[in-house]
Amino acid sequence: MTNHSEKEETKKPSLNFIEQIIEKEISEGKHDGRVHTRFPPEPNGYLHIGHAKSICLNFGLAQKYNGLCNLRFDDTNPVKEDVEYVDSIQEDIKWLGFDWGDRLYYASDYFDQLYDWAVKLIKEGKAYVDDQSAEEISAQRGTPSKPGDESPYRNRSIEENLDLFARMKAGEFEDGARVLRAKVDMASPNMQLRDPAMYRIKHAHHHRTGDDWCIYPMYDFAHGQSDYIERITNSICTLEFEVHRPLYDWYLDQIIDTEYRPVQTEFARLNITYTVMSKRKLLQLVEAGHVNGWDDPRMPTISGFRRRGYTPESIRNFADRIGVAKRDNVIDVALLEHAVREDLNKKANRVMAVLDPLKVVITNYPEDQYEELHAINNPEDESAGSRIIPFGRELYIERSDFMEDAPKKFFRLAPNREVRLKYAYFIKCNDVIKDEDGNITELHCTYDIDTKSGTGTSTRKVKGTIHWVSIDHALEADVRLYDRLFLTENPDVAEEGKDFKSNMNPDSLSVVKGYVEPYMVNAKAEDKVQFERTGYFCVDKDSTAEKLVFNRTVPLRDSWAKKMNK
RNA sequence: UGUCCGAUGGUGUAACUGGCAACACGUCUGAUUUUGGUUCAGAAGAGUCCAGGUUCGAGCCCUGGUCGGACAACCA
């Protein structure tokens, strides 16, 4: 055995810091070697690519270490939550390729247990009912550098607290009239520990428990306990919950009577250039009509990416590559685009489509004659097979593939220059026809019958190959050309008095009428193709037999355009 | 002004109990190509926030700074 291969075998795959923690726990026999994670969305919006990172992390860890991952809706605030979101979230996770088996849970499943634990805390003198308003409590909380003041209700008798809390539950009080607070430490340097609210009164209809409750637990009083109930080993969340961890542990300390205890670990959330990533901001875009719903292909939501033509594999690969760490990060959107191109290059059939048509008449091709040409569906995948393309006297080519005063390096069509029509013949441009305003309306070309594709009869070579469609056979299609939603790398940096919306790209969507080869007649929603030399496209759900609709997923890399810009 | 967290090429992530800073994206060359795509070959780009210390040896350990982030909803 060579030294080299020995090294290969012994080289450990690099682990992210959470995997290191887990492997250490396993080696120490913690949790009996179990790994059980959970993905805990609040059903108050659609999932975005940042959630995809968390989903891939939590479900991925469970897969890797032979464990389980639960789906748990964190539904403790009925005024913001809705079944629409419960449904879309499940659909998106499944689409991404993950499965929670029969472990679909809701924090609201635990409301009775949570209530009992709250009563227990009251009985132990560790919780009290506060009659003050939210404003008063807030005023007493102090600041990060100044300790808070204790509530005048902090030392009520246990009996009175028990009575008041029962009456809160019974609906005797109005929203906001009272709140149950944990008695921790108003002088704690950690603001989260300054007697945090455990329960608040909300006479609101809950999407699952209906009108059973009019008091609802806060996130902090529900989350750790839910983890505990589900026997979660690793409770993984984003960095902003780091300061909550002492409270997470404090609540657990009050209720735990086993050796087992869940551990919270935090990682940095995902940011992407030219994108905003908060549900609040995305909701604003939807509600203000800046986009057409949560699944608008310009949205960084999972449903938006799905409609845009991204594959689950590409998103999972992306999540893999960005890694997991604790420092703030901004991922270049080019990495995401690379991930889709890489996947689609292998999977998407090639098809010819002209998006900005220029008519070409092949003057030496007989009128009313047509022929069928043979085309490869995917040069990267032989099993994709081949198809037939109709060719005739009148064609469309891309306007950008013709230049009247072409530089030497322009390998496309120009007066007296020759190009190959992909899968067809060489053509030479003889005449440029213009209207009275000088706009080019038509090209007259001649073709060379000896250059037919695949015959090998041509001895000449030509530098460029362009795509085309036969006018008589092409199908008309609406093609939606999507571009980035924001003009600046960090949309949150805005001028004085303005917000992220001032950085929106006014041209993030343009719809053009294009022509595609007849092969696409039976295209179904979410079908993905590459329009040869243009980009990857996906059939939109708005598409019908009468009117095809395509969304541009991502353009092809274009080194020519790059050169032209210099 | 308190507590907690973080700092490695342009970006992101690695570097096992200290041992010549690696991989990916991006950028740039060149080759191949019936997609100016793909593929292939190659290049440039950091000496690891700063200052001390421990050590034969520090990105990793210690001390002190600097900078950045999080925390003051009856949101999650």
Coordinates of N, CA, C and O in Angstrom, one line a residue, chain A residues 368-532:
Chain A
D368 N -42.3 26.1 -49.5 CA -43.2 25.0 -49.1 C -42.5 23.7 -48.9 O -43.1 22.6 -48.9
Q369 N -41.2 23.8 -48.7 CA -40.5 22.5 -48.5 C -40.0 22.5 -47.0 O -39.7 23.5 -46.4
Y370 N -40.2 21.3 -46.4 CA -39.7 21.2 -45.0 C -38.9 19.9 -44.9 O -39.1 19.0 -45.7
E371 N -38.1 19.9 -43.9 CA -37.4 18.6 -43.6 C -37.3 18.4 -42.1 O -37.4 19.4 -41.3
E372 N -37.0 17.2 -41.7 CA -36.9 16.9 -40.3 C -35.5 16.6 -40.0 O -34.8 15.8 -40.6
L373 N -35.1 17.3 -38.9 CA -33.7 17.2 -38.5 C -33.6 16.4 -37.2 O -34.5 16.4 -36.4
H374 N -32.4 15.8 -37.0 CA -32.2 15.0 -35.8 C -31.5 15.8 -34.7 O -30.5 16.4 -35.0
A375 N -32.0 15.8 -33.5 CA -31.3 16.6 -32.4 C -31.1 15.7 -31.2 O -32.0 14.9 -30.8
I376 N -30.0 16.0 -30.5 CA -29.7 15.3 -29.2 C -30.4 16.0 -28.1 O -30.4 17.2 -28.0
N377 N -31.1 15.3 -27.2 CA -31.8 15.9 -26.1 C -30.9 16.4 -25.0 O -31.1 17.5 -24.5
N378 N -29.8 15.7 -24.7 CA -28.9 16.1 -23.7 C -27.6 15.5 -23.8 O -27.4 14.4 -23.6
P379 N -26.6 16.4 -24.3 CA -25.3 15.9 -24.5 C -24.6 15.3 -23.2 O -23.6 14.6 -23.3
E380 N -25.1 15.6 -22.1 CA -24.6 15.2 -20.8 C -25.2 13.9 -20.4 O -24.9 13.3 -19.3
D381 N -26.2 13.4 -21.1 CA -27.0 12.2 -20.7 C -27.5 11.5 -21.9 O -28.6 11.8 -22.4
E382 N -26.8 10.5 -22.3 CA -27.1 9.8 -23.5 C -28.5 9.1 -23.4 O -29.3 9.1 -24.4
S383 N -28.9 8.8 -22.2 CA -30.2 8.1 -22.0 C -31.4 9.0 -22.3 O -32.6 8.6 -22.4
A384 N -31.1 10.3 -22.4 CA -32.2 11.3 -22.6 C -32.7 11.2 -24.1 O -33.8 11.7 -24.4
G385 N -32.0 10.5 -25.0 CA -32.4 10.2 -26.3 C -32.4 11.4 -27.2 O -31.6 12.3 -27.0
S386 N -33.2 11.4 -28.3 CA -33.1 12.4 -29.3 C -34.5 12.8 -29.8 O -35.5 12.2 -29.4
R387 N -34.6 13.8 -30.6 CA -35.9 14.2 -31.1 C -35.7 14.8 -32.5 O -34.6 14.9 -33.0
I388 N -36.9 15.1 -33.1 CA -36.9 15.6 -34.5 C -37.3 17.1 -34.4 O -38.1 17.5 -33.7
I389 N -36.6 17.9 -35.3 CA -36.9 19.3 -35.4 C -37.2 19.7 -36.8 O -36.5 19.3 -37.7
P390 N -38.3 20.4 -37.0 CA -38.7 20.8 -38.4 C -37.8 22.0 -38.8 O -37.6 22.9 -38.1
F391 N -37.4 21.9 -40.1 CA -36.7 23.0 -40.7 C -37.4 23.5 -42.0 O -38.0 22.7 -42.7
G392 N -37.3 24.8 -42.2 CA -38.0 25.3 -43.4 C -37.3 26.6 -43.9 O -36.2 26.9 -43.5
R393 N -37.9 27.2 -44.9 CA -37.4 28.3 -45.6 C -37.3 29.6 -44.7 O -36.4 30.4 -44.8
E394 N -38.3 29.7 -43.8 CA -38.4 30.9 -43.0 C -38.1 30.6 -41.5 O -38.8 29.7 -40.9
L395 N -37.2 31.2 -40.9 CA -36.8 30.9 -39.5 C -36.7 32.2 -38.7 O -36.7 33.3 -39.2
Y396 N -36.7 31.9 -37.4 CA -36.3 33.0 -36.5 C -35.0 32.7 -35.9 O -34.7 31.5 -35.6
I397 N -34.1 33.7 -35.8 CA -32.9 33.5 -35.0 C -32.9 34.6 -33.9 O -33.8 35.5 -34.0
E398 N -32.0 34.6 -33.0 CA -31.9 35.6 -32.0 C -31.3 36.9 -32.5 O -30.3 36.8 -33.2
R399 N -32.0 38.0 -32.3 CA -31.5 39.3 -32.8 C -30.1 39.5 -32.4 O -29.3 40.1 -33.1
S400 N -29.7 39.1 -31.2 CA -28.4 39.3 -30.7 C -27.3 38.4 -31.4 O -26.1 38.6 -31.2
D401 N -27.8 37.5 -32.3 CA -26.9 36.7 -33.0 C -26.5 37.3 -34.4 O -25.9 36.6 -35.2
F402 N -27.0 38.5 -34.6 CA -26.7 39.1 -35.9 C -26.1 40.5 -35.6 O -26.6 41.2 -34.6
M403 N -25.1 40.9 -36.3 CA -24.5 42.2 -36.1 C -24.1 42.8 -37.5 O -23.5 42.1 -38.2
E404 N -24.5 44.0 -37.7 CA -24.2 44.5 -39.1 C -22.8 44.9 -39.2 O -22.1 44.6 -40.2
D405 N -22.2 45.6 -38.1 CA -20.8 45.9 -38.1 C -20.1 45.1 -37.1 O -19.9 45.5 -36.0
A406 N -19.8 43.8 -37.5 CA -19.4 42.9 -36.4 C -17.9 43.0 -36.3 O -17.1 43.0 -37.3
P407 N -17.4 43.0 -35.1 CA -15.9 42.9 -34.8 C -15.5 41.5 -35.2 O -16.2 40.6 -35.4
K408 N -14.2 41.4 -35.4 CA -13.6 40.1 -35.9 C -13.9 39.0 -35.0 O -14.2 37.9 -35.4
K409 N -14.0 39.2 -33.7 CA -14.2 38.1 -32.7 C -15.7 37.7 -32.6 O -16.0 36.9 -31.8
F410 N -16.5 38.4 -33.3 CA -18.0 38.0 -33.3 C -18.2 36.8 -34.1 O -18.1 36.8 -35.4
F411 N -18.4 35.7 -33.5 CA -18.5 34.4 -34.2 C -19.9 34.1 -34.6 O -20.3 32.9 -34.8
R412 N -20.7 35.1 -34.9 CA -22.1 34.8 -35.2 C -22.4 35.3 -36.6 O -21.5 35.4 -37.4
L413 N -23.6 35.6 -36.9 CA -24.0 36.0 -38.3 C -23.8 37.5 -38.5 O -24.1 38.3 -37.6
A414 N -23.2 37.8 -39.7 CA -23.0 39.2 -40.1 C -23.0 39.2 -41.6 O -22.9 38.1 -42.2
P415 N -23.2 40.3 -42.3 CA -23.2 40.4 -43.7 C -21.9 39.6 -44.3 O -20.8 39.9 -43.8
N416 N -22.2 38.7 -45.2 CA -21.2 38.0 -45.9 C -20.4 37.0 -45.0 O -19.4 36.5 -45.3
R417 N -21.0 36.8 -43.8 CA -20.3 35.8 -42.9 C -21.2 34.6 -42.8 O -22.5 34.7 -43.0
E418 N -20.6 33.5 -42.4 CA -21.3 32.2 -42.4 C -21.4 31.7 -41.0 O -20.4 31.8 -40.2
V419 N -22.5 31.1 -40.6 CA -22.6 30.4 -39.3 C -23.3 29.1 -39.5 O -24.0 28.9 -40.5
R420 N -23.2 28.2 -38.5 CA -24.0 27.0 -38.6 C -25.3 27.2 -37.8 O -25.3 27.8 -36.7
L421 N -26.3 26.7 -38.4 CA -27.6 26.7 -37.7 C -27.5 25.3 -37.0 O -27.4 24.3 -37.7
K422 N -27.6 25.3 -35.7 CA -27.5 24.0 -35.0 C -28.4 22.9 -35.5 O -29.5 23.1 -35.7
Y423 N -27.8 21.8 -35.7 CA -28.4 20.6 -36.3 C -28.9 20.7 -37.7 O -29.5 19.8 -38.3
A424 N -28.6 21.9 -38.4 CA -29.0 22.1 -39.7 C -27.9 22.4 -40.7 O -26.9 21.6 -40.8
Y425 N -27.9 23.6 -41.3 CA -26.9 23.9 -42.4 C -26.1 25.1 -42.0 O -26.5 25.9 -41.1
F426 N -25.1 25.3 -42.8 CA -24.4 26.6 -42.8 C -25.3 27.6 -43.5 O -25.9 27.3 -44.6
I427 N -25.4 28.8 -43.1 CA -26.1 29.8 -43.9 C -25.1 31.1 -43.9 O -24.3 31.3 -43.0
K428 N -25.3 31.8 -45.0 CA -24.5 33.0 -45.2 C -25.5 34.2 -45.4 O -26.5 34.0 -46.1
C429 N -25.2 35.3 -44.8 CA -26.1 36.4 -44.9 C -25.7 37.3 -46.1 O -24.6 37.7 -46.2
N430 N -26.7 37.5 -47.0 CA -26.5 38.2 -48.2 C -27.1 39.6 -48.2 O -26.5 40.6 -48.6
D431 N -28.3 39.7 -47.6 CA -29.0 41.0 -47.6 C -29.6 41.3 -46.2 O -30.1 40.4 -45.5
V432 N -29.5 42.5 -45.9 CA -30.1 43.0 -44.6 C -31.3 43.9 -45.0 O -31.1 44.9 -45.6
I433 N -32.5 43.5 -44.6 CA -33.7 44.2 -45.0 C -34.1 45.1 -43.8 O -34.1 44.7 -42.7
K434 N -34.4 46.4 -44.1 CA -34.7 47.4 -43.0 C -36.0 48.1 -43.4 O -36.4 48.2 -44.5
D435 N -36.7 48.6 -42.3 CA -37.8 49.4 -42.5 C -37.4 50.8 -42.7 O -36.2 51.1 -42.7
E436 N -38.4 51.8 -42.9 CA -38.0 53.1 -43.2 C -37.2 53.8 -42.1 O -36.5 54.8 -42.3
D437 N -37.4 53.3 -40.8 CA -36.7 53.9 -39.7 C -35.3 53.3 -39.6 O -34.5 53.6 -38.6
G438 N -34.9 52.4 -40.4 CA -33.6 51.8 -40.4 C -33.5 50.6 -39.4 O -32.4 50.1 -39.2
N439 N -34.6 50.1 -38.9 CA -34.6 48.9 -38.1 C -34.5 47.7 -39.0 O -35.1 47.6 -40.0
I440 N -33.6 46.8 -38.5 CA -33.5 45.5 -39.3 C -34.7 44.7 -39.1 O -35.1 44.4 -38.0
T441 N -35.4 44.3 -40.2 CA -36.6 43.5 -40.1 C -36.4 42.1 -40.5 O -37.2 41.2 -40.2
E442 N -35.4 41.9 -41.3 CA -35.3 40.6 -42.0 C -33.9 40.4 -42.6 O -33.3 41.3 -42.9
L443 N -33.5 39.1 -42.6 CA -32.2 38.8 -43.2 C -32.4 37.8 -44.4 O -33.2 36.9 -44.2
H444 N -31.8 38.1 -45.5 CA -31.8 37.1 -46.6 C -30.5 36.4 -46.6 O -29.5 37.0 -46.7
C445 N -30.7 35.1 -46.5 CA -29.5 34.2 -46.4 C -29.6 33.1 -47.5 O -30.6 32.9 -48.0
T446 N -28.4 32.5 -47.7 CA -28.5 31.3 -48.6 C -27.8 30.2 -47.7 O -27.0 30.4 -46.9
Y447 N -28.3 29.0 -48.0 CA -27.7 27.9 -47.3 C -26.9 27.0 -48.2 O -27.1 27.1 -49.4
D448 N -26.1 26.2 -47.7 CA -25.2 25.3 -48.4 C -25.7 23.9 -48.1 O -25.5 23.4 -47.1
I449 N -26.2 23.2 -49.1 CA -26.9 21.9 -48.9 C -25.8 20.9 -48.5 O -26.2 19.9 -47.9
D450 N -24.6 21.1 -48.9 CA -23.5 20.1 -48.5 C -23.1 20.2 -47.0 O -22.2 19.4 -46.6
T451 N -23.6 21.1 -46.3 CA -23.2 21.3 -44.9 C -24.2 20.7 -43.9 O -24.1 21.0 -42.8
K452 N -25.1 19.9 -44.4 CA -26.1 19.4 -43.5 C -25.5 18.7 -42.3 O -24.5 17.9 -42.5
S453 N -26.0 19.0 -41.2 CA -25.5 18.5 -39.9 C -25.5 16.9 -39.9 O -26.4 16.3 -40.3
G454 N -24.3 16.4 -39.5 CA -24.2 15.0 -39.4 C -23.8 14.2 -40.6 O -23.5 13.0 -40.5
T455 N -23.8 14.9 -41.8 CA -23.4 14.2 -43.0 C -21.9 14.1 -43.2 O -21.4 13.2 -43.9
G456 N -21.2 15.0 -42.6 CA -19.8 15.0 -42.8 C -19.3 15.4 -44.2 O -18.2 15.1 -44.5
T457 N -20.2 15.9 -45.0 CA -19.8 16.2 -46.3 C -19.2 17.6 -46.5 O -18.7 17.9 -47.6
S458 N -19.2 18.4 -45.5 CA -18.6 19.7 -45.6 C -17.1 19.7 -45.2 O -16.7 19.0 -44.3
T459 N -16.4 20.4 -46.0 CA -14.9 20.5 -45.7 C -14.6 21.8 -45.0 O -13.6 21.9 -44.4
R460 N -15.5 22.7 -45.2 CA -15.3 24.0 -44.5 C -15.6 24.0 -43.0 O -16.3 23.1 -42.6
K461 N -15.0 24.9 -42.3 CA -15.3 25.0 -40.9 C -15.9 26.4 -40.6 O -15.6 27.3 -41.3
V462 N -16.7 26.5 -39.6 CA -17.3 27.7 -39.2 C -17.1 27.9 -37.7 O -17.2 26.9 -37.0
K463 N -16.9 29.1 -37.3 CA -16.6 29.3 -35.9 C -17.8 29.3 -35.0 O -17.8 28.8 -33.8
G464 N -18.9 29.7 -35.5 CA -20.1 29.9 -34.7 C -21.3 29.0 -35.0 O -21.5 28.6 -36.2
T465 N -22.0 28.6 -34.0 CA -23.2 27.8 -34.2 C -24.3 28.6 -33.4 O -24.2 28.9 -32.3
I466 N -25.4 28.8 -34.1 CA -26.5 29.5 -33.4 C -27.8 28.7 -33.4 O -28.0 27.8 -34.2
H467 N -28.7 29.0 -32.5 CA -30.0 28.3 -32.5 C -31.0 29.1 -33.3 O -30.9 30.2 -33.6
W468 N -32.1 28.4 -33.6 CA -33.2 28.9 -34.5 C -34.4 28.1 -34.3 O -34.4 27.1 -33.6
V469 N -35.5 28.6 -34.8 CA -36.8 27.8 -34.9 C -37.4 28.1 -36.2 O -37.2 29.2 -36.8
S470 N -38.2 27.1 -36.7 CA -38.9 27.3 -38.0 C -40.2 28.1 -37.7 O -41.0 27.7 -36.8
I471 N -40.4 29.2 -38.4 CA -41.5 30.0 -38.1 C -42.8 29.3 -38.2 O -43.7 29.4 -37.4
D472 N -42.9 28.5 -39.2 CA -44.2 27.8 -39.5 C -44.5 26.7 -38.4 O -45.6 26.3 -38.3
H473 N -43.5 26.3 -37.7 CA -43.7 25.2 -36.7 C -43.6 25.6 -35.3 O -44.1 24.9 -34.4
A474 N -43.0 26.8 -35.1 CA -42.7 27.2 -33.7 C -43.9 27.4 -32.9 O -45.0 27.8 -33.4
L475 N -43.8 27.2 -31.6 CA -44.9 27.5 -30.7 C -44.6 28.8 -30.0 O -43.5 29.1 -29.6
E476 N -45.7 29.6 -29.8 CA -45.5 30.8 -29.2 C -45.5 30.6 -27.7 O -46.3 29.7 -27.2
A477 N -44.7 31.4 -26.9 CA -44.7 31.2 -25.5 C -44.5 32.5 -24.8 O -43.8 33.4 -25.3
D478 N -45.1 32.7 -23.6 CA -44.7 33.8 -22.8 C -43.5 33.3 -22.0 O -43.5 32.3 -21.3
V479 N -42.5 34.1 -22.0 CA -41.2 33.8 -21.3 C -41.0 34.9 -20.3 O -40.8 36.0 -20.6
R480 N -41.0 34.5 -19.0 CA -40.7 35.4 -17.9 C -39.3 35.4 -17.6 O -38.7 34.4 -17.1
L481 N -38.6 36.5 -17.8 CA -37.2 36.6 -17.5 C -37.0 37.3 -16.2 O -37.3 38.5 -16.0
Y482 N -36.6 36.5 -15.2 CA -36.4 37.0 -13.9 C -35.0 37.4 -13.6 O -34.1 36.7 -14.1
D483 N -34.9 38.5 -12.9 CA -33.6 38.9 -12.5 C -33.6 39.1 -11.0 O -34.7 39.0 -10.4
R484 N -32.5 39.5 -10.4 CA -32.5 39.6 -8.9 C -33.5 40.7 -8.5 O -33.7 41.7 -9.2
L485 N -34.0 40.4 -7.3 CA -35.1 41.3 -6.8 C -34.5 42.7 -6.3 O -35.2 43.7 -6.3
F486 N -33.2 42.6 -5.9 CA -32.6 43.9 -5.4 C -31.4 44.2 -6.1 O -30.7 43.4 -6.7
L487 N -31.1 45.5 -6.2 CA -30.0 46.1 -6.9 C -28.7 46.1 -6.1 O -27.6 46.1 -6.7
T488 N -28.8 46.0 -4.8 CA -27.6 46.1 -4.0 C -27.3 44.8 -3.3 O -28.3 44.1 -2.9
E489 N -26.0 44.6 -3.0 CA -25.7 43.4 -2.3 C -26.4 43.2 -1.0 O -26.8 42.1 -0.7
N490 N -26.4 44.3 -0.2 CA -27.1 44.2 1.0 C -28.3 45.2 1.0 O -28.1 46.4 1.3
P491 N -29.5 44.7 0.7 CA -30.6 45.6 0.5 C -31.0 46.3 1.8 O -31.7 47.4 1.7
D492 N -30.5 45.8 2.9 CA -30.9 46.5 4.2 C -30.2 47.8 4.4 O -30.5 48.6 5.2
V493 N -29.1 48.0 3.6 CA -28.4 49.3 3.7 C -29.1 50.3 2.8 O -29.0 50.1 1.5
A494 N -29.9 51.2 3.4 CA -30.7 52.1 2.5 C -30.4 53.6 2.9 O -29.9 53.8 4.0
E495 N -30.8 54.5 2.1 CA -30.6 55.9 2.4 C -31.4 56.3 3.6 O -32.4 55.6 3.9
E496 N -31.0 57.3 4.2 CA -31.7 57.9 5.4 C -33.2 58.0 5.1 O -33.6 58.5 4.1
G497 N -33.9 57.5 6.0 CA -35.4 57.6 5.9 C -36.0 56.6 4.9 O -37.2 56.6 4.7
K498 N -35.2 55.7 4.3 CA -35.8 54.7 3.4 C -35.5 53.4 3.9 O -34.6 53.2 4.8
D499 N -36.2 52.4 3.4 CA -35.9 51.0 3.8 C -35.5 50.1 2.7 O -35.2 50.6 1.5
F500 N -35.4 48.8 2.9 CA -34.9 47.9 1.9 C -35.6 47.9 0.6 O -35.1 47.6 -0.5
K501 N -36.9 48.3 0.7 CA -37.7 48.4 -0.6 C -37.2 49.4 -1.6 O -37.4 49.3 -2.8
S502 N -36.4 50.4 -1.1 CA -35.9 51.4 -2.0 C -34.8 50.8 -2.9 O -34.4 51.4 -3.8
N503 N -34.3 49.6 -2.5 CA -33.2 49.0 -3.3 C -33.7 48.0 -4.3 O -33.0 47.2 -4.8
M504 N -35.1 47.9 -4.4 CA -35.6 46.9 -5.3 C -35.3 47.2 -6.8 O -35.1 48.3 -7.2
N505 N -35.1 46.1 -7.5 CA -34.8 46.2 -8.9 C -36.1 46.4 -9.7 O -36.9 45.5 -9.8
P506 N -36.3 47.5 -10.4 CA -37.5 47.7 -11.1 C -37.6 46.8 -12.3 O -38.7 46.6 -12.8
D507 N -36.5 46.2 -12.7 CA -36.6 45.3 -13.9 C -36.4 43.8 -13.5 O -35.8 43.0 -14.2
S508 N -36.8 43.5 -12.3 CA -36.6 42.1 -11.8 C -37.5 41.1 -12.6 O -37.2 39.9 -12.6
L509 N -38.5 41.6 -13.4 CA -39.3 40.7 -14.2 C -39.5 41.4 -15.5 O -40.0 42.5 -15.6
S510 N -39.2 40.7 -16.6 CA -39.7 41.2 -17.9 C -40.3 40.0 -18.7 O -39.7 38.9 -18.6
V511 N -41.4 40.2 -19.3 CA -42.1 39.1 -20.0 C -41.9 39.4 -21.5 O -42.2 40.4 -22.0
V512 N -41.4 38.4 -22.2 CA -41.2 38.5 -23.6 C -42.0 37.4 -24.3 O -42.3 36.3 -23.7
K513 N -42.3 37.6 -25.6 CA -43.0 36.6 -26.4 C -41.9 35.8 -27.1 O -41.1 36.4 -27.8
G514 N -41.8 34.6 -26.9 CA -40.7 33.8 -27.5 C -41.3 32.7 -28.4 O -42.5 32.5 -28.4
Y515 N -40.4 32.0 -29.1 CA -40.8 30.9 -30.0 C -40.0 29.7 -29.7 O -38.8 29.8 -29.7
V516 N -40.7 28.6 -29.4 CA -40.0 27.4 -29.0 C -40.3 26.3 -30.0 O -41.4 26.3 -30.7
E517 N -39.4 25.3 -30.2 CA -39.7 24.3 -31.1 C -40.9 23.4 -30.7 O -41.1 23.3 -29.5
P518 N -41.5 22.8 -31.6 CA -42.8 22.1 -31.3 C -42.7 20.9 -30.4 O -43.7 20.5 -29.8
Y519 N -41.5 20.5 -30.1 CA -41.2 19.5 -29.1 C -41.8 19.8 -27.8 O -42.2 18.9 -27.0
M520 N -42.0 21.1 -27.5 CA -42.5 21.4 -26.2 C -44.1 21.4 -26.0 O -44.6 21.8 -25.0
V521 N -44.8 20.9 -27.0 CA -46.3 20.9 -27.0 C -46.8 20.4 -25.7 O -47.8 20.9 -25.2
N522 N -46.3 19.3 -25.2 CA -46.9 18.6 -24.1 C -46.2 19.0 -22.8 O -46.4 18.2 -21.8
A523 N -45.6 20.1 -22.7 CA -44.9 20.5 -21.5 C -45.8 20.6 -20.3 O -46.9 21.2 -20.5
K524 N -45.4 20.1 -19.2 CA -46.2 20.2 -18.0 C -45.5 21.2 -16.9 O -44.3 21.3 -17.0
A525 N -46.3 21.7 -16.0 CA -45.8 22.6 -15.0 C -44.6 21.9 -14.3 O -44.6 20.7 -14.0
E526 N -43.6 22.7 -14.0 CA -42.4 22.3 -13.4 C -41.4 21.5 -14.2 O -40.3 21.1 -13.8
D527 N -41.8 21.2 -15.5 CA -40.8 20.6 -16.4 C -39.6 21.6 -16.6 O -39.9 22.8 -16.7
K528 N -38.4 21.0 -16.6 CA -37.3 21.9 -16.8 C -36.5 21.6 -18.0 O -36.3 20.5 -18.4
V529 N -36.1 22.7 -18.7 CA -35.4 22.5 -20.0 C -34.3 23.6 -20.0 O -34.3 24.6 -19.3
Q530 N -33.3 23.3 -20.9 CA -32.3 24.3 -21.2 C -32.7 24.9 -22.6 O -32.8 24.1 -23.5
F531 N -32.9 26.1 -22.7 CA -33.0 26.8 -24.0 C -31.6 26.9 -24.5 O -30.8 27.7 -23.8
E532 N -31.3 26.2 -25.5 CA -29.9 26.2 -26.0 C -29.3 27.6 -26.1 O -29.8 28.5 -26.7

